[in-house]
């Protein structure tokens, strides 16, 4: 899935199968935030093929490692979003004790 | 851009050293002009402002400190919340996952024993497919091509309605779909002719679903009161519907949300004092009732922005000549999303969102393991 020239680890294209804009755009954003990245972008070579190419060029580190770190970062971001969201829902439930119980009963029968 | 108000900027994640205000405004706000919006893109590249000595990279710690979620409304089928401090690429990824990649159960195969109604078989099957099934899809497996239908991957419903009264019309609704926890009841006819073993049905359940702990006392139902067909006298529908797990990418019937969308937080700023007649006019112009008139101590009246969240960006307030565009500045906050999720009933909206985030995590994990 990785296409890089021999001896030049800094620049590579990664072909991710079964992925689309959902992951690629989020990855592109996260990659761009990494100061080690000079250039990155993605393209979907053909709309009826479930595949996306992510291009990564770095200042010196192997592109593969940078992409891995990026995925790790994105995962941490997700975990933080999930945690914050769960707390926010809990908070809301505490402050607004469910008065919609009646409507729930009405609908579930 | 002298009107830049630093107070509103405070929550938008300002770095040290700061960007000049006019650039910061363009970095964090979409500017909605009368003809078209400008500065709509997000500046992603970490070195975008390197020549100004400003680091545009997002440290994870900064993200942690700035990110916040506030729930505005929540019920068992829809919710609205504010998600602040996240890039559109991630908000959009979550939206796309909610629409297309979160699994639910939906009717995929319909075995029609009899259908004399005016609704053709294929239309009927399609209609049945779109009925939301109220069951947690996490309790089921995907049915792959070589699998046989069993209690872990299939839910079977039966529908048998007949209009028996002369001169009457019968409306068959989704209430008439009855769950068959023991699986299919239709016999495979060809099979029973050739073999002497006990007749086979279209599923092979090893146990009844209602004996499984997750469904005991909690029968699987579908969304009630959805009209399936109308029958005239003597017409009859007899069928069996098999629901399987799938995702919205394959067909919209598997989408767990009726819809799911976000909008950026509107920001309406009056760049100069608007008083007297003009204030009245401004208040009147806005169909979303964003502006309010404030009485000043000396008897003058001044326009204020009372409900910026209600702004629909119709731009009515900046029509009628250039000077209005100078007085009122319409903006959108680029990293503040008002997110709305409407569930179809399989899972409550807050669970849907957490599941969507988990799917994005799984995607990252897959890439990491592919690269290692
Ligand atoms: S854009 Fe439309 S809704 Fe928004 S403030 Fe102006 S008139 Fe009101």
CSV table of C-alpha atoms and ligand atoms in Angstrom, one decimal:
chain,number,residue,atom,x,y,z
A,1,UNK,CA,0.0,0.0,0.0
A,2,UNK,CA,3.0,2.3,0.3
A,3,UNK,CA,4.6,3.7,-2.8
A,4,UNK,CA,7.9,5.3,-2.2
A,5,UNK,CA,11.2,5.3,-4.1
A,6,UNK,CA,14.0,3.3,-2.7
A,7,UNK,CA,16.4,5.2,-0.5
A,8,UNK,CA,14.0,8.2,-0.2
A,9,UNK,CA,11.8,7.5,2.8
A,10,UNK,CA,10.7,11.1,3.1
A,11,UNK,CA,8.3,11.1,0.3
A,12,UNK,CA,5.6,8.5,-0.2
A,13,UNK,CA,2.1,7.9,-1.4
A,14,UNK,CA,-0.1,5.6,0.6
A,15,UNK,CA,-3.0,3.9,-1.0
A,16,UNK,CA,-5.7,3.3,1.6
A,17,UNK,CA,-8.3,0.7,0.5
A,18,UNK,CA,-11.9,0.9,1.5
A,19,UNK,CA,-11.6,4.5,2.6
A,20,UNK,CA,-12.9,7.8,1.2
A,21,UNK,CA,-13.0,11.5,2.1
A,22,UNK,CA,-14.1,10.6,5.6
A,23,UNK,CA,-10.8,9.4,6.8
A,24,UNK,CA,-8.6,11.0,4.1
A,25,UNK,CA,-9.7,14.6,4.8
A,26,UNK,CA,-9.3,14.2,8.5
A,27,UNK,CA,-5.9,12.7,8.0
A,28,UNK,CA,-4.9,15.5,5.7
A,29,UNK,CA,-5.8,18.0,8.3
A,30,UNK,CA,-3.9,16.2,11.1
A,31,UNK,CA,-0.9,15.7,8.8
A,32,UNK,CA,-0.8,19.4,8.0
A,33,UNK,CA,-0.7,20.3,11.6
A,34,UNK,CA,2.5,18.3,12.0
A,35,UNK,CA,5.5,20.6,11.6
A,36,UNK,CA,7.5,17.7,10.1
A,37,UNK,CA,5.3,17.7,7.1
A,38,UNK,CA,6.2,19.9,4.1
A,39,UNK,CA,3.4,18.7,1.9
A,40,UNK,CA,0.4,16.4,2.0
A,41,UNK,CA,-2.7,15.9,0.1
A,42,UNK,CA,-5.1,13.2,-1.0
A,43,UNK,CA,-6.9,12.2,-4.1
A,44,UNK,CA,-9.5,9.6,-5.1
A,45,UNK,CA,-8.3,8.2,-8.4
A,46,UNK,CA,-11.6,6.9,-9.5
A,47,UNK,CA,-15.0,7.5,-8.0
A,48,UNK,CA,-16.2,3.9,-8.4
A,49,UNK,CA,-13.1,2.5,-6.8
A,50,UNK,CA,-13.1,2.5,-3.0
A,51,UNK,CA,-9.5,3.7,-2.7
A,52,UNK,CA,-7.8,6.9,-1.7
A,53,UNK,CA,-4.2,8.0,-2.2
A,54,UNK,CA,-2.6,10.0,0.5
A,55,UNK,CA,0.7,11.8,-0.4
A,56,UNK,CA,3.1,12.7,2.4
A,57,UNK,CA,6.3,14.6,2.0
A,58,UNK,CA,8.4,15.4,5.1
A,59,UNK,CA,11.4,17.4,6.2
A,60,UNK,CA,13.4,14.4,6.9
A,61,UNK,CA,11.6,11.7,8.9
A,62,UNK,CA,10.3,8.7,7.1
A,63,UNK,CA,6.8,9.5,5.7
A,64,UNK,CA,5.6,6.1,7.0
A,65,UNK,CA,6.4,7.0,10.6
A,66,UNK,CA,4.9,10.5,10.3
A,67,UNK,CA,1.7,9.0,9.0
A,68,UNK,CA,1.6,6.5,11.8
A,69,UNK,CA,2.1,9.3,14.4
A,70,UNK,CA,-0.6,11.3,12.7
A,71,UNK,CA,-3.1,8.4,13.0
A,72,UNK,CA,-2.1,8.1,16.6
A,73,UNK,CA,-2.8,11.8,17.0
A,74,UNK,CA,-6.2,11.5,15.3
A,75,UNK,CA,-7.1,8.7,17.6
A,76,UNK,CA,-6.2,10.7,20.7
A,77,UNK,CA,-8.3,13.5,19.3
A,78,UNK,CA,-11.2,11.1,18.8
A,79,UNK,CA,-10.8,9.8,22.3
A,80,UNK,CA,-10.9,13.3,23.7
A,81,UNK,CA,-13.9,14.2,21.7
A,82,UNK,CA,-15.7,11.1,22.9
A,83,UNK,CA,-14.8,11.7,26.6
A,84,UNK,CA,-15.8,15.4,26.4
A,85,UNK,CA,-19.0,14.5,24.7
A,86,UNK,CA,-20.0,11.9,27.2
A,87,UNK,CA,-19.3,14.3,30.0
A,88,UNK,CA,-21.4,17.0,28.4
A,89,UNK,CA,-24.3,14.6,28.0
A,90,UNK,CA,-24.0,13.5,31.6
A,91,UNK,CA,-23.9,17.1,32.7
A,92,UNK,CA,-27.0,17.9,30.7
A,93,UNK,CA,-28.8,15.0,32.1
A,94,UNK,CA,-27.9,16.1,35.7
A,95,UNK,CA,-29.1,19.6,35.1
A,96,UNK,CA,-32.2,18.6,33.2
A,97,UNK,CA,-33.6,15.5,34.9
A,98,UNK,CA,-35.5,13.6,32.2
A,99,UNK,CA,-38.9,15.2,31.8
A,100,UNK,CA,-39.1,13.5,28.5
A,101,UNK,CA,-39.8,10.1,30.1
A,102,UNK,CA,-43.4,10.5,29.3
A,103,UNK,CA,-42.8,11.1,25.6
A,104,UNK,CA,-40.5,8.1,25.6
A,105,UNK,CA,-43.2,5.9,27.0
A,106,UNK,CA,-45.6,7.2,24.5
A,107,UNK,CA,-43.4,6.4,21.6
A,108,UNK,CA,-42.0,3.1,22.5
A,109,UNK,CA,-45.3,1.2,22.6
B,1,UNK,CA,-11.2,45.5,9.8
B,2,UNK,CA,-10.8,47.9,12.7
B,3,UNK,CA,-14.0,46.5,14.1
B,4,UNK,CA,-12.4,43.3,15.2
B,5,UNK,CA,-13.6,42.4,18.6
B,6,UNK,CA,-11.0,40.6,20.6
B,7,UNK,CA,-13.5,39.3,23.2
B,8,UNK,CA,-15.2,37.0,20.8
B,9,UNK,CA,-11.8,35.8,19.6
B,10,UNK,CA,-10.7,34.7,23.1
B,11,UNK,CA,-12.3,31.3,22.7
B,12,UNK,CA,-11.0,30.6,19.2
B,13,UNK,CA,-7.6,29.4,20.2
B,14,UNK,CA,-5.2,32.3,19.8
B,15,UNK,CA,-1.5,31.5,19.7
B,16,UNK,CA,1.5,33.3,20.9
B,17,UNK,CA,2.6,35.5,19.3
B,18,UNK,CA,-0.6,36.6,17.9
B,19,UNK,CA,-1.5,37.1,14.3
B,20,UNK,CA,-2.4,40.6,13.2
B,21,UNK,CA,-6.2,41.1,13.8
B,22,UNK,CA,-7.1,41.2,10.1
B,23,UNK,CA,-5.4,37.8,9.5
B,24,UNK,CA,-6.8,36.3,12.6
B,25,UNK,CA,-10.2,37.3,11.6
B,26,UNK,CA,-9.8,35.6,8.2
B,27,UNK,CA,-8.3,32.5,9.9
B,28,UNK,CA,-11.2,32.0,12.3
B,29,UNK,CA,-14.2,33.5,10.6
B,30,UNK,CA,-16.0,33.1,7.3
B,31,UNK,CA,-17.0,36.6,6.1
B,32,UNK,CA,-20.4,36.6,4.5
B,33,UNK,CA,-20.6,39.5,2.0
B,34,UNK,CA,-23.6,40.4,0.0
B,35,UNK,CA,-22.3,38.8,-3.2
B,36,UNK,CA,-20.5,35.8,-1.8
B,37,UNK,CA,-18.8,34.5,1.4
B,38,UNK,CA,-15.0,34.9,1.6
B,39,UNK,CA,-12.2,33.3,3.6
B,40,UNK,CA,-14.2,30.1,3.6
B,41,UNK,CA,-11.3,27.7,3.8
B,42,UNK,CA,-9.4,26.7,6.9
B,43,UNK,CA,-5.7,27.3,7.0
B,44,UNK,CA,-4.4,23.9,7.8
B,45,UNK,CA,-0.7,24.0,7.0
B,46,UNK,CA,1.4,24.3,10.1
B,47,UNK,CA,3.9,26.7,8.5
B,48,UNK,CA,1.3,28.9,6.8
B,49,UNK,CA,2.2,31.9,9.0
B,50,UNK,CA,5.9,31.0,9.4
B,51,UNK,CA,7.0,34.3,7.8
B,52,UNK,CA,5.2,36.2,10.6
B,53,UNK,CA,6.8,34.0,13.3
B,54,UNK,CA,3.4,32.4,14.1
B,55,UNK,CA,3.2,28.7,14.5
B,56,UNK,CA,-0.1,27.4,13.0
B,57,UNK,CA,0.4,23.8,14.1
B,58,UNK,CA,-2.2,22.5,16.5
B,59,UNK,CA,-0.6,20.9,19.6
B,60,UNK,CA,-2.7,18.2,21.1
B,61,UNK,CA,-2.6,20.1,24.4
B,62,UNK,CA,-4.1,23.2,22.8
B,63,UNK,CA,-6.8,21.1,21.4
B,64,UNK,CA,-7.5,19.6,24.8
B,65,UNK,CA,-7.8,23.0,26.4
B,66,UNK,CA,-9.9,24.5,23.8
B,67,UNK,CA,-12.3,21.7,22.8
B,68,UNK,CA,-15.7,21.8,24.4
B,69,UNK,CA,-19.1,20.3,23.9
B,70,UNK,CA,-22.3,21.7,25.1
B,71,UNK,CA,-25.6,19.9,24.8
B,72,UNK,CA,-28.5,22.1,24.0
B,73,UNK,CA,-31.3,19.6,23.6
B,74,UNK,CA,-31.6,15.9,23.9
B,75,UNK,CA,-34.4,13.4,23.6
B,76,UNK,CA,-34.6,9.7,22.7
B,77,UNK,CA,-34.7,10.5,19.1
B,78,UNK,CA,-32.9,13.8,18.4
B,79,UNK,CA,-30.3,16.0,19.9
B,80,UNK,CA,-28.5,19.2,19.3
B,81,UNK,CA,-25.1,20.2,20.7
B,82,UNK,CA,-22.4,22.7,20.2
B,83,UNK,CA,-18.9,21.4,19.3
B,84,UNK,CA,-16.3,24.0,19.7
B,85,UNK,CA,-12.6,24.0,18.8
B,86,UNK,CA,-12.4,21.3,16.2
B,87,UNK,CA,-11.6,21.5,12.5
B,88,UNK,CA,-14.3,21.0,9.9
B,89,UNK,CA,-12.5,18.0,8.5
B,90,UNK,CA,-13.1,16.1,11.7
B,91,UNK,CA,-16.6,17.4,12.2
B,92,UNK,CA,-17.4,16.4,8.7
B,93,UNK,CA,-15.8,13.0,9.1
B,94,UNK,CA,-18.1,12.3,12.0
B,95,UNK,CA,-21.1,13.5,10.1
B,96,UNK,CA,-20.3,11.3,7.1
B,97,UNK,CA,-19.8,8.3,9.4
B,98,UNK,CA,-23.1,8.9,11.1
B,99,UNK,CA,-24.9,9.0,7.7
B,100,UNK,CA,-23.1,6.2,5.9
B,101,UNK,CA,-21.0,4.0,8.0
B,102,UNK,CA,-22.8,3.3,11.2
B,103,UNK,CA,-24.6,-0.1,11.0
B,104,UNK,CA,-28.2,-0.8,11.7
B,105,UNK,CA,-30.6,-3.6,10.9
B,106,UNK,CA,-33.0,-3.3,7.9
B,107,UNK,CA,-35.2,-5.6,5.9
B,108,UNK,CA,-33.1,-6.9,3.0
B,109,UNK,CA,-34.9,-10.1,1.8
B,110,UNK,CA,-38.7,-10.4,1.5
B,111,UNK,CA,-40.2,-13.7,0.7
B,112,UNK,CA,-43.6,-13.1,-0.7
B,113,UNK,CA,-46.1,-16.0,-0.4
B,114,UNK,CA,-49.1,-14.0,-1.6
B,115,UNK,CA,-49.6,-10.5,-2.8
B,116,UNK,CA,-52.8,-9.5,-4.5
B,117,UNK,CA,-52.6,-5.9,-3.5
B,118,UNK,CA,-52.1,-3.1,-6.0
B,119,UNK,CA,-48.6,-2.6,-4.7
B,120,UNK,CA,-46.2,-4.6,-6.8
B,121,UNK,CA,-43.9,-7.1,-5.0
B,122,UNK,CA,-40.7,-5.1,-5.6
B,123,UNK,CA,-42.2,-1.8,-4.5
B,124,UNK,CA,-43.6,-3.5,-1.4
B,125,UNK,CA,-40.2,-5.0,-0.6
B,126,UNK,CA,-38.6,-1.6,-1.0
B,127,UNK,CA,-41.1,0.0,1.3
B,128,UNK,CA,-40.5,-2.6,3.9
B,129,UNK,CA,-36.8,-2.1,3.7
B,130,UNK,CA,-37.2,1.5,4.7
B,131,UNK,CA,-39.0,0.8,7.9
B,132,UNK,CA,-36.7,1.5,10.9
B,133,UNK,CA,-36.2,-1.5,13.2
B,134,UNK,CA,-35.8,-0.7,16.9
B,135,UNK,CA,-33.0,-3.0,17.8
B,136,UNK,CA,-29.4,-2.4,18.9
B,137,UNK,CA,-27.4,-3.5,15.8
B,138,UNK,CA,-24.4,-4.1,18.0
B,139,UNK,CA,-26.0,-7.3,19.1
B,140,UNK,CA,-25.9,-8.8,15.6
B,141,UNK,CA,-23.2,-9.9,13.1
B,142,UNK,CA,-23.0,-9.1,9.5
B,143,UNK,CA,-24.4,-11.8,7.2
B,144,UNK,CA,-21.8,-12.5,4.6
B,145,UNK,CA,-22.4,-14.3,1.4
B,146,UNK,CA,-21.5,-17.8,2.5
B,147,UNK,CA,-23.2,-17.6,5.9
B,148,UNK,CA,-26.5,-19.2,6.6
B,149,UNK,CA,-29.1,-17.0,8.2
B,150,UNK,CA,-29.1,-17.7,11.9
B,151,UNK,CA,-30.2,-16.0,15.1
B,152,UNK,CA,-27.0,-14.0,15.3
B,153,UNK,CA,-27.4,-12.2,12.0
B,154,UNK,CA,-31.1,-12.2,10.9
B,155,UNK,CA,-34.3,-11.0,12.3
B,156,UNK,CA,-37.5,-12.4,10.8
B,157,UNK,CA,-40.8,-10.6,10.6
B,158,UNK,CA,-44.1,-11.9,9.3
B,159,UNK,CA,-46.8,-9.9,7.7
B,160,UNK,CA,-50.2,-11.4,6.9
B,161,UNK,CA,-53.1,-9.1,6.3
B,162,UNK,CA,-56.3,-9.6,4.4
B,163,UNK,CA,-59.2,-7.3,3.8
B,164,UNK,CA,-62.2,-9.5,4.5
B,165,UNK,CA,-65.0,-7.0,4.6
B,166,UNK,CA,-67.0,-6.1,1.5
B,167,UNK,CA,-66.9,-2.5,0.7
B,168,UNK,CA,-64.1,-1.8,3.2
B,169,UNK,CA,-60.5,-0.8,2.8
B,170,UNK,CA,-57.8,-2.0,5.0
B,171,UNK,CA,-54.7,-0.1,5.8
B,172,UNK,CA,-51.7,-2.3,6.6
B,173,UNK,CA,-49.3,-0.5,8.8
B,174,UNK,CA,-45.9,-1.5,10.2
B,175,UNK,CA,-47.7,-2.5,13.4
B,176,UNK,CA,-48.8,-5.6,11.6
B,177,UNK,CA,-45.3,-6.9,11.2
B,178,UNK,CA,-44.8,-9.5,13.8
B,179,UNK,CA,-41.4,-10.7,15.0
B,180,UNK,CA,-40.7,-14.4,14.6
B,181,UNK,CA,-38.1,-15.1,17.2
B,182,UNK,CA,-37.8,-18.7,16.1
B,183,UNK,CA,-36.9,-17.7,12.5
B,184,UNK,CA,-38.6,-18.4,9.2
B,185,UNK,CA,-41.8,-20.4,9.1
B,186,UNK,CA,-41.9,-20.8,5.3
B,187,UNK,CA,-40.8,-24.2,4.1
B,188,UNK,CA,-38.5,-24.6,1.2
B,189,UNK,CA,-40.7,-26.5,-1.2
B,190,UNK,CA,-38.2,-28.0,-3.5
B,191,UNK,CA,-36.2,-29.3,-0.6
B,192,UNK,CA,-39.1,-31.1,1.0
B,193,UNK,CA,-40.0,-32.9,-2.2
B,194,UNK,CA,-36.6,-34.5,-2.8
B,195,UNK,CA,-35.5,-35.4,0.7
B,196,UNK,CA,-37.1,-37.3,3.4
B,197,UNK,CA,-35.5,-35.4,6.3
B,198,UNK,CA,-37.5,-32.8,8.1
B,199,UNK,CA,-38.5,-29.8,6.0
B,200,UNK,CA,-36.1,-26.9,5.9
B,201,UNK,CA,-37.1,-23.3,6.3
B,202,UNK,CA,-35.3,-20.2,4.9
B,203,UNK,CA,-33.3,-19.7,8.1
B,204,UNK,CA,-31.5,-22.0,10.4
B,205,UNK,CA,-31.9,-20.7,14.0
B,206,UNK,CA,-30.3,-22.8,16.6
B,207,UNK,CA,-32.3,-21.2,19.4
B,208,UNK,CA,-35.2,-18.9,19.7
B,209,UNK,CA,-34.1,-15.2,19.8
B,210,UNK,CA,-36.5,-14.5,22.7
B,211,UNK,CA,-34.6,-17.0,24.8
B,212,UNK,CA,-31.4,-14.9,24.4
B,213,UNK,CA,-30.8,-12.6,27.4
B,214,UNK,CA,-30.7,-9.4,25.4
B,215,UNK,CA,-34.2,-9.9,23.9
B,216,UNK,CA,-36.0,-11.7,26.8
B,217,UNK,CA,-38.9,-9.5,27.8
B,218,UNK,CA,-37.7,-7.0,25.2
B,219,UNK,CA,-39.2,-8.0,21.9
B,220,UNK,CA,-37.9,-6.6,18.7
B,221,UNK,CA,-40.3,-4.1,17.2
B,222,UNK,CA,-40.4,-1.8,14.2
B,223,UNK,CA,-41.3,1.9,14.1
B,224,UNK,CA,-45.1,2.0,14.5
B,225,UNK,CA,-47.8,3.4,12.3
B,226,UNK,CA,-46.0,3.5,9.0
B,227,UNK,CA,-48.4,2.7,6.2
B,228,UNK,CA,-47.2,-0.3,4.1
B,229,UNK,CA,-50.2,-0.8,1.7
B,230,UNK,CA,-53.9,-0.3,1.4
B,231,UNK,CA,-56.0,-3.3,0.6
B,232,UNK,CA,-59.3,-3.5,-1.1
B,233,UNK,CA,-61.9,-6.2,-0.5
B,234,UNK,CA,-60.4,-9.7,-0.9
B,235,UNK,CA,-56.9,-8.5,-1.3
B,236,UNK,CA,-54.2,-10.2,0.7
B,237,UNK,CA,-50.6,-9.9,1.5
B,238,UNK,CA,-48.7,-12.7,3.1
B,239,UNK,CA,-44.9,-12.4,3.4
B,240,UNK,CA,-41.9,-12.9,5.5
B,241,UNK,CA,-39.2,-10.2,5.8
B,242,UNK,CA,-35.7,-10.9,6.8
B,243,UNK,CA,-33.7,-8.1,8.3
B,244,UNK,CA,-29.9,-8.1,8.3
B,245,UNK,CA,-27.1,-5.7,9.4
B,246,UNK,CA,-25.7,-3.2,6.9
B,247,UNK,CA,-24.4,0.3,6.5
B,248,UNK,CA,-25.8,3.4,4.9
B,249,UNK,CA,-23.1,3.3,2.2
B,250,UNK,CA,-24.7,0.3,0.7
B,251,UNK,CA,-28.3,1.6,0.9
B,252,UNK,CA,-29.8,4.5,2.7
B,253,UNK,CA,-32.2,2.2,4.5
B,254,UNK,CA,-29.4,1.2,6.8
B,255,UNK,CA,-28.6,4.8,7.8
B,256,UNK,CA,-29.2,5.1,11.5
B,257,UNK,CA,-30.1,8.8,11.2
B,258,UNK,CA,-33.1,10.5,9.6
B,259,UNK,CA,-30.5,13.1,9.0
B,260,UNK,CA,-27.5,14.6,10.7
B,261,UNK,CA,-26.1,18.0,10.0
B,262,UNK,CA,-24.1,20.9,11.4
B,263,UNK,CA,-24.0,24.6,10.8
B,264,UNK,CA,-21.3,27.0,11.9
B,265,UNK,CA,-22.1,29.4,14.6
B,266,UNK,CA,-23.4,32.7,13.1
B,267,UNK,CA,-21.8,35.9,14.4
B,268,UNK,CA,-23.5,39.2,13.6
B,269,UNK,CA,-21.5,42.3,14.4
B,270,UNK,CA,-22.6,45.9,14.1
B,271,UNK,CA,-19.6,47.8,12.9
B,272,UNK,CA,-21.0,51.2,13.7
B,273,UNK,CA,-23.7,52.5,16.0
B,274,UNK,CA,-27.1,52.2,14.3
B,275,UNK,CA,-29.6,54.5,15.8
B,276,UNK,CA,-33.2,55.9,15.4
B,277,UNK,CA,-35.0,55.2,12.2
B,278,UNK,CA,-32.2,53.0,10.8
B,279,UNK,CA,-32.3,50.8,13.9
B,280,UNK,CA,-36.0,50.3,13.5
B,281,UNK,CA,-35.5,49.5,9.8
B,282,UNK,CA,-32.8,47.0,10.6
B,283,UNK,CA,-34.9,45.2,13.2
B,284,UNK,CA,-37.7,45.0,10.7
B,285,UNK,CA,-35.6,43.7,7.9
B,286,UNK,CA,-34.4,40.6,9.7
B,287,UNK,CA,-36.9,37.7,9.2
B,288,UNK,CA,-35.1,35.7,11.9
B,289,UNK,CA,-35.6,38.5,14.5
B,290,UNK,CA,-31.9,38.8,15.3
B,291,UNK,CA,-31.9,42.4,16.2
B,292,UNK,CA,-33.4,44.2,19.2
B,293,UNK,CA,-33.8,47.9,19.9
B,294,UNK,CA,-32.2,49.3,23.0
B,295,UNK,CA,-33.3,52.5,24.8
B,296,UNK,CA,-30.4,54.7,25.7
B,297,UNK,CA,-30.5,56.9,28.7
B,298,UNK,CA,-30.8,60.1,26.7
B,299,UNK,CA,-33.9,58.9,24.9
B,300,UNK,CA,-32.1,57.7,21.7
B,301,UNK,CA,-32.7,54.2,20.4
B,302,UNK,CA,-29.9,51.9,19.3
B,303,UNK,CA,-29.9,48.5,17.5
B,304,UNK,CA,-28.2,45.6,19.2
B,305,UNK,CA,-27.6,42.0,18.2
B,306,UNK,CA,-29.8,40.0,20.6
B,307,UNK,CA,-30.0,36.6,19.0
B,308,UNK,CA,-27.1,35.9,16.6
B,309,UNK,CA,-27.7,32.2,16.8
B,310,UNK,CA,-31.0,32.6,15.0
B,311,UNK,CA,-29.4,34.2,12.0
B,312,UNK,CA,-30.0,32.1,8.9
B,313,UNK,CA,-27.6,34.0,6.7
B,314,UNK,CA,-30.4,35.2,4.4
B,315,UNK,CA,-28.4,38.5,4.0
B,316,UNK,CA,-31.5,40.5,4.0
B,317,UNK,CA,-29.9,43.0,6.4
B,318,UNK,CA,-27.1,43.8,4.0
B,319,UNK,CA,-29.1,44.2,0.9
B,320,UNK,CA,-30.2,47.7,-0.3
B,321,UNK,CA,-27.0,49.4,-1.0
B,322,UNK,CA,-23.4,49.3,0.1
B,323,UNK,CA,-23.7,51.2,3.3
B,324,UNK,CA,-25.7,48.4,5.0
B,325,UNK,CA,-22.8,46.0,4.2
B,326,UNK,CA,-20.5,48.5,5.9
B,327,UNK,CA,-22.7,48.7,9.0
B,328,UNK,CA,-23.4,45.0,9.5
B,329,UNK,CA,-20.8,42.3,9.3
B,330,UNK,CA,-22.1,38.8,9.0
B,331,UNK,CA,-19.7,36.0,9.9
B,332,UNK,CA,-19.4,32.4,10.8
B,333,UNK,CA,-17.1,30.9,13.4
B,334,UNK,CA,-15.1,28.3,11.6
B,335,UNK,CA,-14.5,26.0,14.5
B,336,UNK,CA,-17.8,26.2,16.2
B,337,UNK,CA,-20.4,23.6,15.0
B,338,UNK,CA,-24.0,23.4,16.0
B,339,UNK,CA,-24.5,19.7,15.4
B,340,UNK,CA,-27.9,18.1,15.1
B,341,UNK,CA,-28.5,14.3,15.0
B,342,UNK,CA,-32.0,12.9,14.3
B,343,UNK,CA,-32.0,9.2,15.0
B,344,UNK,CA,-34.4,6.8,13.3
B,345,UNK,CA,-34.9,4.9,16.5
B,346,UNK,CA,-32.5,2.1,16.5
B,347,UNK,CA,-30.1,3.8,18.9
B,348,UNK,CA,-30.5,7.0,20.9
B,349,UNK,CA,-28.6,10.0,19.3
B,350,UNK,CA,-25.9,10.3,21.9
B,351,UNK,CA,-25.0,6.7,21.5
B,352,UNK,CA,-24.9,7.1,17.7
B,353,UNK,CA,-22.4,9.9,18.1
B,354,UNK,CA,-20.1,8.0,20.4
B,355,UNK,CA,-20.2,5.0,18.1
B,356,UNK,CA,-19.3,7.3,15.1
B,357,UNK,CA,-16.2,8.5,17.0
B,358,UNK,CA,-15.3,5.0,17.7
B,359,UNK,CA,-15.5,4.1,14.0
B,360,UNK,CA,-13.1,6.9,13.2
B,361,UNK,CA,-10.8,5.6,15.8
B,362,UNK,CA,-11.0,2.1,14.3
B,363,UNK,CA,-10.1,3.5,10.9
B,364,UNK,CA,-7.0,5.1,12.3
B,365,UNK,CA,-6.1,1.9,14.1
B,366,UNK,CA,-6.4,0.0,10.8
B,367,UNK,CA,-4.1,2.3,9.0
B,368,UNK,CA,-1.5,2.0,11.8
B,369,UNK,CA,-1.7,-1.8,11.8
B,370,UNK,CA,-1.4,-1.8,8.0
B,371,UNK,CA,1.7,0.4,8.2
B,372,UNK,CA,3.4,-1.6,10.9
C,1,LIG,S1,-28.5,37.6,7.5
C,1,LIG,FE1,-30.8,37.5,7.6
C,1,LIG,S2,-31.1,36.3,9.5
C,1,LIG,FE2,-29.0,37.0,9.6
C,1,LIG,S3,-29.1,38.9,10.7
C,1,LIG,FE3,-29.2,39.5,8.5
C,1,LIG,S4,-31.4,39.6,8.0
C,1,LIG,FE4,-31.2,38.5,10.0
